[in-house]
Amino acid sequence: MLRLRRQQWIEMVAHGLDCLPEEACGLLVGRPDGSIEAFRPCTNTDRSARTYAIDGREILRVERDLDASGNGLEVVGVMHTHTHTDAYPSPTDVERAALLASWHFLIVSLRHPEPVARSYRISDGEVAEERIELVVR
C-alpha cells in the first residue's frame, strides 16, 4: 500500500500540469512501509509526452540529502504522469522498472480533466496494482 498526504497529491498534480505537454516525474521520499513523507519534483530528461527519465545524478543528489539529514527517510518510488493514456504502466515503464523492483510506481493520468492516480509494484516484468491511501492531515 502507498500512503500519501493530500498536500503531496496537490504538489504532484501541479507539477504534472506545469510540465504539459511533456510527462512529469518526481521521486517519492518516505519509509519502506509505503508512507510517503515528501515529493521531490524532477526534470524529465526525455522531454517527451510519451516517456520519462530521471537523471541518475538527480536521484543521487536526493539520496545524499536524505542520508545527511539522518531522518531515516529514503527514495521509495517514483511518480510520473501519462498525458494521453490511462494510469497503467506502458511497456517502456515496465522495462525501465527492472532495476527498481523495491520501488512504488505511482502514475497520474492527465488524460481527462480530473487527474487519476494508480500505484504499482513492478518486478520481473510483472505488474501488480497496490492500494493508495490518501491521508488527510
Coordinates of C-alpha atoms in Angstrom, one line a residue:
M1 CA 0.0 0.0 0.0
L2 CA 1.1 3.5 -0.7
R3 CA 0.1 6.3 1.8
L4 CA 0.4 9.9 0.8
R5 CA -1.0 13.2 2.1
R6 CA -3.4 15.4 0.3
Q7 CA -0.7 18.2 0.0
Q8 CA 1.6 15.8 -1.8
W9 CA -1.2 14.8 -4.2
I10 CA -1.7 18.5 -4.9
E11 CA 2.0 19.0 -5.5
M12 CA 2.2 16.1 -7.9
V13 CA -0.8 17.2 -9.9
A14 CA 0.5 20.8 -10.1
H15 CA 3.9 19.5 -11.2
G16 CA 2.2 17.4 -13.9
L17 CA 0.2 20.3 -15.2
D18 CA 3.2 22.6 -15.2
C19 CA 5.1 20.2 -17.3
L20 CA 2.4 19.7 -20.0
P21 CA 2.6 18.7 -22.8
E22 CA 5.5 16.6 -21.6
E23 CA 5.3 13.8 -19.0
A24 CA 6.3 15.0 -15.5
C25 CA 8.2 12.9 -13.0
G26 CA 9.5 13.0 -9.4
L27 CA 10.7 11.0 -6.5
L28 CA 8.7 9.6 -3.7
V29 CA 10.5 10.0 -0.4
G30 CA 9.4 8.1 2.6
R31 CA 9.6 4.8 4.5
P32 CA 9.8 1.2 3.3
D33 CA 6.3 0.6 4.5
G34 CA 4.9 2.9 1.8
S35 CA 4.4 6.0 3.9
I36 CA 5.3 9.0 1.7
E37 CA 6.7 11.9 3.6
A38 CA 7.7 14.2 0.6
F39 CA 7.5 14.5 -3.1
R40 CA 10.6 15.8 -5.0
P41 CA 9.8 17.0 -8.5
C42 CA 12.4 16.1 -11.1
T43 CA 13.3 17.0 -14.6
N44 CA 12.1 14.7 -17.3
T45 CA 15.3 14.2 -19.3
D46 CA 13.4 12.5 -22.1
R47 CA 11.5 15.8 -22.7
S48 CA 8.7 13.7 -24.1
A49 CA 4.9 13.4 -23.9
R50 CA 5.2 9.6 -24.0
T51 CA 8.2 8.7 -21.8
Y52 CA 10.1 10.0 -18.9
A53 CA 13.6 9.5 -17.4
I54 CA 15.2 11.0 -14.3
D55 CA 18.9 11.8 -14.5
G56 CA 20.8 9.4 -12.1
R57 CA 22.7 12.4 -10.7
E58 CA 19.4 13.9 -9.6
I59 CA 18.5 10.7 -7.8
L60 CA 21.9 10.5 -6.1
R61 CA 21.6 14.2 -5.0
V62 CA 18.3 13.5 -3.3
E63 CA 19.6 10.3 -1.7
R64 CA 22.7 12.1 -0.4
D65 CA 20.5 14.8 1.1
L66 CA 18.4 12.2 2.8
D67 CA 21.4 10.4 4.2
A68 CA 22.8 13.6 5.5
S69 CA 19.5 14.5 7.2
G70 CA 19.6 11.4 9.4
N71 CA 15.8 11.2 9.5
G72 CA 15.6 7.6 8.2
L73 CA 13.8 8.6 5.0
E74 CA 14.8 7.2 1.6
V75 CA 13.7 7.2 -2.0
V76 CA 10.9 4.6 -2.1
G77 CA 9.4 5.3 -5.5
V78 CA 8.7 7.4 -8.5
M79 CA 5.7 9.3 -9.8
H80 CA 5.2 10.2 -13.4
T81 CA 2.3 11.4 -15.5
H82 CA 0.7 9.9 -18.5
T83 CA -0.5 12.8 -20.7
H84 CA -2.6 10.8 -23.2
T85 CA -3.2 7.4 -21.7
D86 CA -4.7 5.8 -18.5
A87 CA -2.7 5.4 -15.3
Y88 CA -1.3 2.0 -16.2
P89 CA 2.4 1.2 -16.9
S90 CA 3.4 1.2 -20.5
P91 CA 5.8 -1.4 -21.8
T92 CA 8.6 1.2 -21.5
D93 CA 7.6 1.8 -17.9
V94 CA 7.8 -1.9 -17.1
E95 CA 11.2 -2.3 -18.9
R96 CA 12.7 0.7 -17.1
A97 CA 11.4 -0.6 -13.7
A98 CA 13.6 -3.7 -14.0
L99 CA 16.3 -2.3 -11.7
L100 CA 14.0 -0.8 -9.2
A101 CA 11.8 -3.7 -8.1
S102 CA 11.5 -2.4 -4.5
W103 CA 10.1 0.9 -5.6
H104 CA 6.5 2.1 -5.8
F105 CA 5.5 3.3 -9.2
L106 CA 2.8 6.0 -9.0
I107 CA 1.2 7.0 -12.3
V108 CA -1.0 10.1 -12.6
S109 CA -3.1 10.2 -15.7
L110 CA -3.9 13.7 -17.0
R111 CA -5.9 12.3 -20.0
H112 CA -9.2 13.6 -18.6
P113 CA -9.9 16.9 -16.8
E114 CA -9.9 15.1 -13.4
P115 CA -6.5 13.5 -12.7
V116 CA -6.5 9.8 -11.8
A117 CA -3.7 8.1 -9.8
R118 CA -2.8 4.4 -9.6
S119 CA 0.2 2.8 -7.9
Y120 CA 2.0 -0.4 -8.8
R121 CA 4.8 -2.7 -7.8
I122 CA 6.8 -4.0 -10.8
S123 CA 9.1 -7.0 -10.5
D124 CA 10.4 -9.3 -13.2
G125 CA 8.1 -7.7 -15.7
E126 CA 5.0 -8.5 -13.6
V127 CA 2.8 -5.5 -12.8
A128 CA 0.8 -5.6 -9.5
E129 CA -1.5 -2.7 -8.6
E130 CA -1.4 -1.6 -5.0
R131 CA -3.9 0.4 -3.0
I132 CA -3.4 4.1 -2.5
E133 CA -4.4 5.6 0.9
L134 CA -4.9 9.4 0.8
V135 CA -4.2 10.7 4.3
V136 CA -5.9 14.0 5.3
R137 CA -3.7 15.9 7.8

